[in-house]
Amino acid sequence: MKQKRILYIDVLKLFTIYLVLWGHSIMHFQPDYKQSVIFQTIYAFHMPLFMMLSGYFAISSMSLAAKEFFVKKVRQLLLPCLSWGIICWIFISSGLIYGTFNLEWETLFSGWLGVVDNFWFLKSCFICYVLTWLCWRCGRYKLIAMGVIWILCTMQGRFNLAMMFPSFLLGLYLRKDTRIEHWLSKYWYLPATIFFVILAYKLVVHIDYPYIFRLLLGESGAVCSLVLFKRIIRKMPPTTLLEKTAEAGGQTLGVYILQAIFLEFLMPNYISFESLSLWGIEILMPILSLLALLSCLLVIGILRKSDIMAFLFLGREIRHSAK
């Protein structure tokens, strides 16, 4: 059964993926990007928000049988990573991305780790799904199991699981227990205060701060974004533009992969903004991000016309025609 779309969630998903594009634009095209206030603000909460939204719709997957669960999540999250990863691997290893071609076995296999490391968020999301699904099998002890796994996640650095796993759980329980979301909507100023106080400290004091503060910053920013968009979108009259925006928000998986190809692999090899002033770059980056977003949506629209292409590169289920 197809899940009912939630308008403000889909609009928030589009806003979140736009932040991903904006952050990557600054990272790849702006010198000393770590000193950018915009970059630091975006990176304070955008990936925890992205993962929280993934967890928000995960509750229905928790009741699936093992075979159905793993087939579905491998198709949705890992198959697109593999398909696009192989293409990127070949293009980079052969030199096609640089306008040359020199395919040798030695260079081809020296870059195989790129297939493993590319598109880290989708792999992190898959792991979060699997870990949560396993915890759900523990019945009344599932919260204890989640706590143990959370602690284990903080002891390793792969796929940013120390931040992503609790963000995933936050989204799942916000959807599972509506009382939590209602409480946060009522006392929205508490997470807002936490977010802005820690963010101000981060921007003023340029030192690494403990994991707990990074976690509070990310989760409070994610919650604030959810509450804010819920309040704003529910007060807006339904329009075609709003519906189209929400529809675009449902394409975040494809946009996430394609933006990595556009903004991380292709554009840095052909475009440079070194001649622009810092202010010029700051103004240009959100425009570049919007153009990249529209380009991603255009490519997704083309891929969706073919069931096979949508299956391989977007993780979509192959539609069965009625007999």
C-alpha positions as protocol buffer text, in pm:
chain_id: "A"
residue {
  index: 1
  type: MET
  ca { x: 0 y: 0 z: 0 }
}
residue {
  index: 2
  type: LYS
  ca { x: 139 y: 336 z: -106 }
}
residue {
  index: 3
  type: GLN
  ca { x: 203 y: 579 z: 178 }
}
residue {
  index: 4
  type: LYS
  ca { x: -1 y: 898 z: 182 }
}
residue {
  index: 5
  type: ARG
  ca { x: 212 y: 1204 z: 114 }
}
residue {
  index: 6
  type: ILE
  ca { x: 234 y: 1477 z: 378 }
}
residue {
  index: 7
  type: LEU
  ca { x: 253 y: 1815 z: 210 }
}
residue {
  index: 8
  type: TYR
  ca { x: 469 y: 2002 z: 462 }
}
residue {
  index: 9
  type: ILE
  ca { x: 710 y: 1708 z: 489 }
}
residue {
  index: 10
  type: ASP
  ca { x: 761 y: 1695 z: 112 }
}
residue {
  index: 11
  type: VAL
  ca { x: 821 y: 2071 z: 97 }
}
residue {
  index: 12
  type: LEU
  ca { x: 1066 y: 2040 z: 386 }
}
residue {
  index: 13
  type: LYS
  ca { x: 1245 y: 1757 z: 202 }
}
residue {
  index: 14
  type: LEU
  ca { x: 1294 y: 1983 z: -98 }
}
residue {
  index: 15
  type: PHE
  ca { x: 1429 y: 2259 z: 128 }
}
residue {
  index: 16
  type: THR
  ca { x: 1664 y: 2009 z: 292 }
}
residue {
  index: 17
  type: ILE
  ca { x: 1807 y: 1877 z: -34 }
}
residue {
  index: 18
  type: TYR
  ca { x: 1850 y: 2236 z: -150 }
}
residue {
  index: 19
  type: LEU
  ca { x: 2062 y: 2296 z: 161 }
}
residue {
  index: 20
  type: VAL
  ca { x: 2271 y: 1993 z: 63 }
}
residue {
  index: 21
  type: LEU
  ca { x: 2331 y: 2144 z: -281 }
}
residue {
  index: 22
  type: TRP
  ca { x: 2406 y: 2486 z: -135 }
}
residue {
  index: 23
  type: GLY
  ca { x: 2654 y: 2341 z: 114 }
}
residue {
  index: 24
  type: HIS
  ca { x: 2830 y: 2138 z: -155 }
}
residue {
  index: 25
  type: SER
  ca { x: 2845 y: 2442 z: -385 }
}
residue {
  index: 26
  type: ILE
  ca { x: 3020 y: 2641 z: -115 }
}
residue {
  index: 27
  type: MET
  ca { x: 3252 y: 2349 z: -35 }
}
residue {
  index: 28
  type: HIS
  ca { x: 3368 y: 2296 z: -393 }
}
residue {
  index: 29
  type: PHE
  ca { x: 3374 y: 2651 z: -528 }
}
residue {
  index: 30
  type: GLN
  ca { x: 3444 y: 2886 z: -238 }
}
residue {
  index: 31
  type: PRO
  ca { x: 3798 y: 2926 z: -101 }
}
residue {
  index: 32
  type: ASP
  ca { x: 3824 y: 2891 z: 279 }
}
residue {
  index: 33
  type: TYR
  ca { x: 3470 y: 2752 z: 280 }
}
residue {
  index: 34
  type: LYS
  ca { x: 3501 y: 2643 z: 644 }
}
residue {
  index: 35
  type: GLN
  ca { x: 3514 y: 3008 z: 744 }
}
residue {
  index: 36
  type: SER
  ca { x: 3179 y: 3078 z: 578 }
}
residue {
  index: 37
  type: VAL
  ca { x: 2900 y: 3148 z: 828 }
}
residue {
  index: 38
  type: ILE
  ca { x: 2645 y: 3016 z: 579 }
}
residue {
  index: 39
  type: PHE
  ca { x: 2840 y: 2692 z: 534 }
}
residue {
  index: 40
  type: GLN
  ca { x: 2879 y: 2638 z: 909 }
}
residue {
  index: 41
  type: THR
  ca { x: 2509 y: 2705 z: 968 }
}
residue {
  index: 42
  type: ILE
  ca { x: 2398 y: 2465 z: 694 }
}
residue {
  index: 43
  type: TYR
  ca { x: 2632 y: 2190 z: 810 }
}
residue {
  index: 44
  type: ALA
  ca { x: 2518 y: 2231 z: 1169 }
}
residue {
  index: 45
  type: PHE
  ca { x: 2185 y: 2057 z: 1105 }
}
residue {
  index: 46
  type: HIS
  ca { x: 2108 y: 1972 z: 741 }
}
residue {
  index: 47
  type: MET
  ca { x: 2218 y: 1606 z: 739 }
}
residue {
  index: 48
  type: PRO
  ca { x: 2054 y: 1523 z: 1076 }
}
residue {
  index: 49
  type: LEU
  ca { x: 1740 y: 1684 z: 931 }
}
residue {
  index: 50
  type: PHE
  ca { x: 1771 y: 1476 z: 615 }
}
residue {
  index: 51
  type: MET
  ca { x: 1806 y: 1156 z: 818 }
}
residue {
  index: 52
  type: MET
  ca { x: 1525 y: 1254 z: 1055 }
}
residue {
  index: 53
  type: LEU
  ca { x: 1293 y: 1287 z: 756 }
}
residue {
  index: 54
  type: SER
  ca { x: 1404 y: 941 z: 638 }
}
residue {
  index: 55
  type: GLY
  ca { x: 1317 y: 797 z: 978 }
}
residue {
  index: 56
  type: TYR
  ca { x: 981 y: 978 z: 976 }
}
residue {
  index: 57
  type: PHE
  ca { x: 845 y: 732 z: 720 }
}
residue {
  index: 58
  type: ALA
  ca { x: 1027 y: 423 z: 848 }
}
residue {
  index: 59
  type: ILE
  ca { x: 763 y: 294 z: 1090 }
}
residue {
  index: 60
  type: SER
  ca { x: 577 y: 95 z: 820 }
}
residue {
  index: 61
  type: SER
  ca { x: 898 y: -89 z: 728 }
}
residue {
  index: 62
  type: MET
  ca { x: 949 y: -216 z: 1082 }
}
residue {
  index: 63
  type: SER
  ca { x: 668 y: -472 z: 1049 }
}
residue {
  index: 64
  type: LEU
  ca { x: 796 y: -619 z: 720 }
}
residue {
  index: 65
  type: ALA
  ca { x: 928 y: -974 z: 702 }
}
residue {
  index: 66
  type: ALA
  ca { x: 1302 y: -1011 z: 653 }
}
residue {
  index: 67
  type: LYS
  ca { x: 1297 y: -1095 z: 282 }
}
residue {
  index: 68
  type: GLU
  ca { x: 1055 y: -817 z: 188 }
}
residue {
  index: 69
  type: PHE
  ca { x: 1238 y: -565 z: 406 }
}
residue {
  index: 70
  type: PHE
  ca { x: 1586 y: -632 z: 268 }
}
residue {
  index: 71
  type: VAL
  ca { x: 1474 y: -660 z: -96 }
}
residue {
  index: 72
  type: LYS
  ca { x: 1290 y: -328 z: -68 }
}
residue {
  index: 73
  type: LYS
  ca { x: 1567 y: -136 z: 105 }
}
residue {
  index: 74
  type: VAL
  ca { x: 1847 y: -276 z: -112 }
}
residue {
  index: 75
  type: ARG
  ca { x: 1649 y: -171 z: -419 }
}
residue {
  index: 76
  type: GLN
  ca { x: 1564 y: 175 z: -285 }
}
residue {
  index: 77
  type: LEU
  ca { x: 1895 y: 271 z: -127 }
}
residue {
  index: 78
  type: LEU
  ca { x: 2185 y: 52 z: -244 }
}
residue {
  index: 79
  type: LEU
  ca { x: 2102 y: -30 z: -606 }
}
residue {
  index: 80
  type: PRO
  ca { x: 2115 y: 338 z: -720 }
}
residue {
  index: 81
  type: CYS
  ca { x: 2446 y: 379 z: -533 }
}
residue {
  index: 82
  type: LEU
  ca { x: 2589 y: 79 z: -716 }
}
residue {
  index: 83
  type: SER
  ca { x: 2456 y: 177 z: -1060 }
}
residue {
  index: 84
  type: TRP
  ca { x: 2574 y: 538 z: -1044 }
}
residue {
  index: 85
  type: GLY
  ca { x: 2890 y: 438 z: -857 }
}
residue {
  index: 86
  type: ILE
  ca { x: 3001 y: 206 z: -1137 }
}
residue {
  index: 87
  type: ILE
  ca { x: 2944 y: 479 z: -1397 }
}
residue {
  index: 88
  type: CYS
  ca { x: 3140 y: 736 z: -1194 }
}
residue {
  index: 89
  type: TRP
  ca { x: 3414 y: 479 z: -1127 }
}
residue {
  index: 90
  type: ILE
  ca { x: 3462 y: 411 z: -1497 }
}
residue {
  index: 91
  type: PHE
  ca { x: 3449 y: 778 z: -1596 }
}
residue {
  index: 92
  type: ILE
  ca { x: 3703 y: 881 z: -1334 }
}
residue {
  index: 93
  type: SER
  ca { x: 3936 y: 581 z: -1372 }
}
residue {
  index: 94
  type: SER
  ca { x: 3942 y: 611 z: -1751 }
}
residue {
  index: 95
  type: GLY
  ca { x: 3997 y: 987 z: -1749 }
}
residue {
  index: 96
  type: LEU
  ca { x: 3676 y: 1062 z: -1942 }
}
residue {
  index: 97
  type: ILE
  ca { x: 3578 y: 1312 z: -1677 }
}
residue {
  index: 98
  type: TYR
  ca { x: 3893 y: 1509 z: -1760 }
}
residue {
  index: 99
  type: GLY
  ca { x: 3833 y: 1494 z: -2136 }
}
residue {
  index: 100
  type: THR
  ca { x: 4076 y: 1208 z: -2204 }
}
residue {
  index: 101
  type: PHE
  ca { x: 4048 y: 831 z: -2232 }
}
residue {
  index: 102
  type: ASN
  ca { x: 4307 y: 586 z: -2105 }
}
residue {
  index: 103
  type: LEU
  ca { x: 4142 y: 279 z: -1959 }
}
residue {
  index: 104
  type: GLU
  ca { x: 4393 y: 45 z: -1798 }
}
residue {
  index: 105
  type: TRP
  ca { x: 4325 y: -241 z: -1559 }
}
residue {
  index: 106
  type: GLU
  ca { x: 4562 y: -96 z: -1300 }
}
residue {
  index: 107
  type: THR
  ca { x: 4391 y: 244 z: -1288 }
}
residue {
  index: 108
  type: LEU
  ca { x: 4046 y: 87 z: -1314 }
}
residue {
  index: 109
  type: PHE
  ca { x: 4086 y: -127 z: -1004 }
}
residue {
  index: 110
  type: SER
  ca { x: 4280 y: 132 z: -806 }
}
residue {
  index: 111
  type: GLY
  ca { x: 3961 y: 341 z: -779 }
}
residue {
  index: 112
  type: TRP
  ca { x: 3720 y: 67 z: -670 }
}
residue {
  index: 113
  type: LEU
  ca { x: 3684 y: 221 z: -323 }
}
residue {
  index: 114
  type: GLY
  ca { x: 3498 y: 509 z: -485 }
}
residue {
  index: 115
  type: VAL
  ca { x: 3205 y: 274 z: -541 }
}
residue {
  index: 116
  type: VAL
  ca { x: 3207 y: 195 z: -169 }
}
residue {
  index: 117
  type: ASP
  ca { x: 3243 y: 551 z: -38 }
}
residue {
  index: 118
  type: ASN
  ca { x: 3032 y: 748 z: -286 }
}
residue {
  index: 119
  type: PHE
  ca { x: 2682 y: 861 z: -183 }
}
residue {
  index: 120
  type: TRP
  ca { x: 2754 y: 793 z: 184 }
}
residue {
  index: 121
  type: PHE
  ca { x: 2419 y: 920 z: 310 }
}
residue {
  index: 122
  type: LEU
  ca { x: 2216 y: 652 z: 131 }
}
residue {
  index: 123
  type: LYS
  ca { x: 2442 y: 380 z: 271 }
}
residue {
  index: 124
  type: SER
  ca { x: 2413 y: 534 z: 616 }
}
residue {
  index: 125
  type: CYS
  ca { x: 2035 y: 541 z: 574 }
}
residue {
  index: 126
  type: PHE
  ca { x: 2033 y: 172 z: 476 }
}
residue {
  index: 127
  type: ILE
  ca { x: 2236 y: 82 z: 785 }
}
residue {
  index: 128
  type: CYS
  ca { x: 2003 y: 287 z: 1007 }
}
residue {
  index: 129
  type: TYR
  ca { x: 1702 y: 104 z: 861 }
}
residue {
  index: 130
  type: VAL
  ca { x: 1864 y: -236 z: 921 }
}
residue {
  index: 131
  type: LEU
  ca { x: 1977 y: -156 z: 1276 }
}
residue {
  index: 132
  type: THR
  ca { x: 1635 y: -19 z: 1370 }
}
residue {
  index: 133
  type: TRP
  ca { x: 1458 y: -316 z: 1210 }
}
residue {
  index: 134
  type: LEU
  ca { x: 1676 y: -554 z: 1412 }
}
residue {
  index: 135
  type: CYS
  ca { x: 1602 y: -360 z: 1730 }
}
residue {
  index: 136
  type: TRP
  ca { x: 1229 y: -384 z: 1654 }
}
residue {
  index: 137
  type: ARG
  ca { x: 1262 y: -761 z: 1663 }
}
residue {
  index: 138
  type: CYS
  ca { x: 1362 y: -732 z: 2032 }
}
residue {
  index: 139
  type: GLY
  ca { x: 1004 y: -653 z: 2135 }
}
residue {
  index: 140
  type: ARG
  ca { x: 976 y: -475 z: 2468 }
}
residue {
  index: 141
  type: TYR
  ca { x: 1356 y: -456 z: 2488 }
}
residue {
  index: 142
  type: LYS
  ca { x: 1389 y: -261 z: 2164 }
}
residue {
  index: 143
  type: LEU
  ca { x: 1469 y: 69 z: 2339 }
}
residue {
  index: 144
  type: ILE
  ca { x: 1753 y: -99 z: 2527 }
}
residue {
  index: 145
  type: ALA
  ca { x: 1880 y: -247 z: 2200 }
}
residue {
  index: 146
  type: MET
  ca { x: 1864 y: 94 z: 2035 }
}
residue {
  index: 147
  type: GLY
  ca { x: 2061 y: 247 z: 2320 }
}
residue {
  index: 148
  type: VAL
  ca { x: 2333 y: -18 z: 2295 }
}
residue {
  index: 149
  type: ILE
  ca { x: 2362 y: 23 z: 1917 }
}
residue {
  index: 150
  type: TRP
  ca { x: 2370 y: 401 z: 1954 }
}
residue {
  index: 151
  type: ILE
  ca { x: 2668 y: 369 z: 2190 }
}
residue {
  index: 152
  type: LEU
  ca { x: 2841 y: 133 z: 1947 }
}
residue {
  index: 153
  type: CYS
  ca { x: 2782 y: 382 z: 1663 }
}
residue {
  index: 154
  type: THR
  ca { x: 2975 y: 648 z: 1854 }
}
residue {
  index: 155
  type: MET
  ca { x: 3278 y: 416 z: 1867 }
}
residue {
  index: 156
  type: GLN
  ca { x: 3333 y: 417 z: 1488 }
}
residue {
  index: 157
  type: GLY
  ca { x: 3344 y: 681 z: 1218 }
}
residue {
  index: 158
  type: ARG
  ca { x: 3196 y: 518 z: 908 }
}
residue {
  index: 159
  type: PHE
  ca { x: 2902 y: 692 z: 736 }
}
residue {
  index: 160
  type: ASN
  ca { x: 2861 y: 937 z: 1027 }
}
residue {
  index: 161
  type: LEU
  ca { x: 2640 y: 686 z: 1212 }
}
residue {
  index: 162
  type: ALA
  ca { x: 2703 y: 856 z: 1548 }
}
residue {
  index: 163
  type: MET
  ca { x: 2489 y: 1146 z: 1423 }
}
residue {
  index: 164
  type: MET
  ca { x: 2268 y: 967 z: 1173 }
}
residue {
  index: 165
  type: PHE
  ca { x: 2134 y: 679 z: 1383 }
}
residue {
  index: 166
  type: PRO
  ca { x: 1984 y: 898 z: 1661 }
}
residue {
  index: 167
  type: SER
  ca { x: 1847 y: 1133 z: 1392 }
}
residue {
  index: 168
  type: PHE
  ca { x: 1675 y: 838 z: 1224 }
}
residue {
  index: 169
  type: LEU
  ca { x: 1526 y: 725 z: 1555 }
}
residue {
  index: 170
  type: LEU
  ca { x: 1407 y: 1079 z: 1629 }
}
residue {
  index: 171
  type: GLY
  ca { x: 1213 y: 1091 z: 1302 }
}
residue {
  index: 172
  type: LEU
  ca { x: 1068 y: 744 z: 1356 }
}
residue {
  index: 173
  type: TYR
  ca { x: 936 y: 825 z: 1705 }
}
residue {
  index: 174
  type: LEU
  ca { x: 805 y: 1166 z: 1600 }
}
residue {
  index: 175
  type: ARG
  ca { x: 580 y: 981 z: 1355 }
}
residue {
  index: 176
  type: LYS
  ca { x: 505 y: 686 z: 1583 }
}
residue {
  index: 177
  type: ASP
  ca { x: 403 y: 896 z: 1885 }
}
residue {
  index: 178
  type: THR
  ca { x: 222 y: 1212 z: 1777 }
}
residue {
  index: 179
  type: ARG
  ca { x: 232 y: 1340 z: 2137 }
}
residue {
  index: 180
  type: ILE
  ca { x: 605 y: 1409 z: 2097 }
}
residue {
  index: 181
  type: GLU
  ca { x: 551 y: 1622 z: 1787 }
}
residue {
  index: 182
  type: HIS
  ca { x: 259 y: 1804 z: 1953 }
}
residue {
  index: 183
  type: TRP
  ca { x: 475 y: 1877 z: 2257 }
}
residue {
  index: 184
  type: LEU
  ca { x: 757 y: 2007 z: 2041 }
}
residue {
  index: 185
  type: SER
  ca { x: 513 y: 2221 z: 1845 }
}
residue {
  index: 186
  type: LYS
  ca { x: 385 y: 2372 z: 2169 }
}
residue {
  index: 187
  type: TYR
  ca { x: 726 y: 2429 z: 2325 }
}
residue {
  index: 188
  type: TRP
  ca { x: 913 y: 2504 z: 2000 }
}
residue {
  index: 189
  type: TYR
  ca { x: 1117 y: 2776 z: 2168 }
}
residue {
  index: 190
  type: LEU
  ca { x: 1312 y: 2517 z: 2371 }
}
residue {
  index: 191
  type: PRO
  ca { x: 1483 y: 2342 z: 2076 }
}
residue {
  index: 192
  type: ALA
  ca { x: 1510 y: 2683 z: 1903 }
}
residue {
  index: 193
  type: THR
  ca { x: 1700 y: 2824 z: 2201 }
}
residue {
  index: 194
  type: ILE
  ca { x: 1929 y: 2521 z: 2218 }
}
residue {
  index: 195
  type: PHE
  ca { x: 2004 y: 2547 z: 1846 }
}
residue {
  index: 196
  type: PHE
  ca { x: 2084 y: 2919 z: 1834 }
}
residue {
  index: 197
  type: VAL
  ca { x: 2286 y: 2921 z: 2156 }
}
residue {
  index: 198
  type: ILE
  ca { x: 2510 y: 2631 z: 2047 }
}
residue {
  index: 199
  type: LEU
  ca { x: 2534 y: 2767 z: 1691 }
}
residue {
  index: 200
  type: ALA
  ca { x: 2639 y: 3110 z: 1820 }
}
residue {
  index: 201
  type: TYR
  ca { x: 2903 y: 2945 z: 2038 }
}
residue {
  index: 202
  type: LYS
  ca { x: 3025 y: 2743 z: 1738 }
}
residue {
  index: 203
  type: LEU
  ca { x: 3053 y: 3053 z: 1518 }
}
residue {
  index: 204
  type: VAL
  ca { x: 3231 y: 3263 z: 1781 }
}
residue {
  index: 205
  type: VAL
  ca { x: 3460 y: 3002 z: 1936 }
}
residue {
  index: 206
  type: HIS
  ca { x: 3636 y: 2817 z: 1654 }
}
residue {
  index: 207
  type: ILE
  ca { x: 3722 y: 2497 z: 1842 }
}
residue {
  index: 208
  type: ASP
  ca { x: 3598 y: 2140 z: 1825 }
}
residue {
  index: 209
  type: TYR
  ca { x: 3321 y: 2080 z: 2075 }
}
residue {
  index: 210
  type: PRO
  ca { x: 3207 y: 1748 z: 2229 }
}
residue {
  index: 211
  type: TYR
  ca { x: 2982 y: 1500 z: 2054 }
}
residue {
  index: 212
  type: ILE
  ca { x: 2686 y: 1577 z: 2279 }
}
residue {
  index: 213
  type: PHE
  ca { x: 2687 y: 1942 z: 2168 }
}
residue {
  index: 214
  type: ARG
  ca { x: 2712 y: 1847 z: 1800 }
}
residue {
  index: 215
  type: LEU
  ca { x: 2422 y: 1607 z: 1851 }
}
residue {
  index: 216
  type: LEU
  ca { x: 2208 y: 1867 z: 2031 }
}
residue {
  index: 217
  type: LEU
  ca { x: 2284 y: 2121 z: 1760 }
}
residue {
  index: 218
  type: GLY
  ca { x: 2185 y: 1886 z: 1479 }
}
residue {
  index: 219
  type: GLU
  ca { x: 1871 y: 1746 z: 1642 }
}
residue {
  index: 220
  type: SER
  ca { x: 1743 y: 2080 z: 1769 }
}
residue {
  index: 221
  type: GLY
  ca { x: 1794 y: 2234 z: 1424 }
}
residue {
  index: 222
  type: ALA
  ca { x: 1610 y: 1943 z: 1263 }
}
residue {
  index: 223
  type: VAL
  ca { x: 1317 y: 1971 z: 1504 }
}
residue {
  index: 224
  type: CYS
  ca { x: 1296 y: 2349 z: 1459 }
}
residue {
  index: 225
  type: SER
  ca { x: 1282 y: 2304 z: 1081 }
}
residue {
  index: 226
  type: LEU
  ca { x: 1004 y: 2045 z: 1109 }
}
residue {
  index: 227
  type: VAL
  ca { x: 792 y: 2262 z: 1340 }
}
residue {
  index: 228
  type: LEU
  ca { x: 851 y: 2577 z: 1135 }
}
residue {
  index: 229
  type: PHE
  ca { x: 754 y: 2418 z: 802 }
}
residue {
  index: 230
  type: LYS
  ca { x: 451 y: 2249 z: 959 }
}
residue {
  index: 231
  type: ARG
  ca { x: 325 y: 2584 z: 1087 }
}
residue {
  index: 232
  type: ILE
  ca { x: 392 y: 2773 z: 763 }
}
residue {
  index: 233
  type: ILE
  ca { x: 272 y: 2519 z: 506 }
}
residue {
  index: 234
  type: ARG
  ca { x: -52 y: 2439 z: 692 }
}
residue {
  index: 235
  type: LYS
  ca { x: -145 y: 2808 z: 686 }
}
residue {
  index: 236
  type: MET
  ca { x: -82 y: 2842 z: 312 }
}
residue {
  index: 237
  type: PRO
  ca { x: -372 y: 2799 z: 68 }
}
residue {
  index: 238
  type: PRO
  ca { x: -334 y: 2504 z: -171 }
}
residue {
  index: 239
  type: THR
  ca { x: -187 y: 2617 z: -502 }
}
residue {
  index: 240
  type: THR
  ca { x: -42 y: 2446 z: -806 }
}
residue {
  index: 241
  type: LEU
  ca { x: 302 y: 2586 z: -720 }
}
residue {
  index: 242
  type: LEU
  ca { x: 285 y: 2438 z: -369 }
}
residue {
  index: 243
  type: GLU
  ca { x: 178 y: 2099 z: -505 }
}
residue {
  index: 244
  type: LYS
  ca { x: 459 y: 2102 z: -763 }
}
residue {
  index: 245
  type: THR
  ca { x: 708 y: 2197 z: -491 }
}
residue {
  index: 246
  type: ALA
  ca { x: 589 y: 1908 z: -276 }
}
residue {
  index: 247
  type: GLU
  ca { x: 606 y: 1672 z: -575 }
}
residue {
  index: 248
  type: ALA
  ca { x: 969 y: 1776 z: -634 }
}
residue {
  index: 249
  type: GLY
  ca { x: 1034 y: 1706 z: -264 }
}
residue {
  index: 250
  type: GLY
  ca { x: 948 y: 1343 z: -329 }
}
residue {
  index: 251
  type: GLN
  ca { x: 1251 y: 1309 z: -559 }
}
residue {
  index: 252
  type: THR
  ca { x: 1521 y: 1369 z: -296 }
}
residue {
  index: 253
  type: LEU
  ca { x: 1695 y: 1033 z: -343 }
}
residue {
  index: 254
  type: GLY
  ca { x: 1758 y: 1097 z: -711 }
}
residue {
  index: 255
  type: VAL
  ca { x: 1854 y: 1460 z: -649 }
}
residue {
  index: 256
  type: TYR
  ca { x: 2103 y: 1357 z: -379 }
}
residue {
  index: 257
  type: ILE
  ca { x: 2286 y: 1123 z: -618 }
}
residue {
  index: 258
  type: LEU
  ca { x: 2276 y: 1350 z: -921 }
}
residue {
  index: 259
  type: GLN
  ca { x: 2390 y: 1658 z: -731 }
}
residue {
  index: 260
  type: ALA
  ca { x: 2697 y: 1465 z: -618 }
}
residue {
  index: 261
  type: ILE
  ca { x: 2776 y: 1393 z: -983 }
}
residue {
  index: 262
  type: PHE
  ca { x: 2711 y: 1751 z: -1097 }
}
residue {
  index: 263
  type: LEU
  ca { x: 2862 y: 1945 z: -806 }
}
residue {
  index: 264
  type: GLU
  ca { x: 3138 y: 1709 z: -691 }
}
residue {
  index: 265
  type: PHE
  ca { x: 3254 y: 1522 z: -1002 }
}
residue {
  index: 266
  type: LEU
  ca { x: 3177 y: 1729 z: -1311 }
}
residue {
  index: 267
  type: MET
  ca { x: 3150 y: 2103 z: -1242 }
}
residue {
  index: 268
  type: PRO
  ca { x: 3472 y: 2145 z: -1034 }
}
residue {
  index: 269
  type: ASN
  ca { x: 3670 y: 2013 z: -1334 }
}
residue {
  index: 270
  type: TYR
  ca { x: 3529 y: 2270 z: -1574 }
}
residue {
  index: 271
  type: ILE
  ca { x: 3417 y: 2574 z: -1372 }
}
residue {
  index: 272
  type: SER
  ca { x: 3613 y: 2809 z: -1146 }
}
residue {
  index: 273
  type: PHE
  ca { x: 3505 y: 3124 z: -963 }
}
residue {
  index: 274
  type: GLU
  ca { x: 3848 y: 3226 z: -836 }
}
residue {
  index: 275
  type: SER
  ca { x: 3824 y: 3562 z: -1015 }
}
residue {
  index: 276
  type: LEU
  ca { x: 3511 y: 3658 z: -820 }
}
residue {
  index: 277
  type: SER
  ca { x: 3519 y: 3839 z: -487 }
}
residue {
  index: 278
  type: LEU
  ca { x: 3407 y: 3659 z: -172 }
}
residue {
  index: 279
  type: TRP
  ca { x: 3076 y: 3847 z: -173 }
}
residue {
  index: 280
  type: GLY
  ca { x: 3027 y: 3760 z: -539 }
}
residue {
  index: 281
  type: ILE
  ca { x: 3074 y: 3392 z: -463 }
}
residue {
  index: 282
  type: GLU
  ca { x: 2837 y: 3411 z: -163 }
}
residue {
  index: 283
  type: ILE
  ca { x: 2566 y: 3558 z: -387 }
}
residue {
  index: 284
  type: LEU
  ca { x: 2631 y: 3315 z: -672 }
}
residue {
  index: 285
  type: MET
  ca { x: 2627 y: 2991 z: -470 }
}
residue {
  index: 286
  type: PRO
  ca { x: 2250 y: 2979 z: -394 }
}
residue {
  index: 287
  type: ILE
  ca { x: 2179 y: 3054 z: -762 }
}
residue {
  index: 288
  type: LEU
  ca { x: 2417 y: 2779 z: -874 }
}
residue {
  index: 289
  type: SER
  ca { x: 2251 y: 2542 z: -626 }
}
residue {
  index: 290
  type: LEU
  ca { x: 1907 y: 2622 z: -765 }
}
residue {
  index: 291
  type: LEU
  ca { x: 2025 y: 2560 z: -1122 }
}
residue {
  index: 292
  type: ALA
  ca { x: 2180 y: 2229 z: -1014 }
}
residue {
  index: 293
  type: LEU
  ca { x: 1855 y: 2132 z: -840 }
}
residue {
  index: 294
  type: LEU
  ca { x: 1648 y: 2206 z: -1150 }
}
residue {
  index: 295
  type: SER
  ca { x: 1897 y: 2010 z: -1364 }
}
residue {
  index: 296
  type: CYS
  ca { x: 1867 y: 1711 z: -1129 }
}
residue {
  index: 297
  type: LEU
  ca { x: 1487 y: 1720 z: -1144 }
}
residue {
  index: 298
  type: LEU
  ca { x: 1502 y: 1736 z: -1524 }
}
residue {
  index: 299
  type: VAL
  ca { x: 1724 y: 1427 z: -1543 }
}
residue {
  index: 300
  type: ILE
  ca { x: 1500 y: 1245 z: -1294 }
}
residue {
  index: 301
  type: GLY
  ca { x: 1197 y: 1325 z: -1511 }
}
residue {
  index: 302
  type: ILE
  ca { x: 1373 y: 1166 z: -1808 }
}
residue {
  index: 303
  type: LEU
  ca { x: 1480 y: 857 z: -1613 }
}
residue {
  index: 304
  type: ARG
  ca { x: 1129 y: 802 z: -1475 }
}
residue {
  index: 305
  type: LYS
  ca { x: 993 y: 753 z: -1827 }
}
residue {
  index: 306
  type: SER
  ca { x: 1167 y: 415 z: -1840 }
}
residue {
  index: 307
  type: ASP
  ca { x: 1086 y: 150 z: -1580 }
}
residue {
  index: 308
  type: ILE
  ca { x: 1428 y: -11 z: -1615 }
}
residue {
  index: 309
  type: MET
  ca { x: 1617 y: 318 z: -1583 }
}
residue {
  index: 310
  type: ALA
  ca { x: 1404 y: 423 z: -1286 }
}
residue {
  index: 311
  type: PHE
  ca { x: 1469 y: 84 z: -1127 }
}
residue {
  index: 312
  type: LEU
  ca { x: 1847 y: 90 z: -1175 }
}
residue {
  index: 313
  type: PHE
  ca { x: 1919 y: 457 z: -1112 }
}
residue {
  index: 314
  type: LEU
  ca { x: 1635 y: 575 z: -884 }
}
residue {
  index: 315
  type: GLY
  ca { x: 1553 y: 258 z: -692 }
}
residue {
  index: 316
  type: ARG
  ca { x: 1191 y: 261 z: -810 }
}
residue {
  index: 317
  type: GLU
  ca { x: 979 y: -52 z: -816 }
}
residue {
  index: 318
  type: ILE
  ca { x: 905 y: -179 z: -1165 }
}
residue {
  index: 319
  type: ARG
  ca { x: 542 y: -116 z: -1245 }
}
residue {
  index: 320
  type: HIS
  ca { x: 339 y: -417 z: -1360 }
}
residue {
  index: 321
  type: SER
  ca { x: 97 y: -340 z: -1637 }
}
residue {
  index: 322
  type: ALA
  ca { x: -257 y: -455 z: -1584 }
}
residue {
  index: 323
  type: LYS
  ca { x: -356 y: -766 z: -1778 }
}
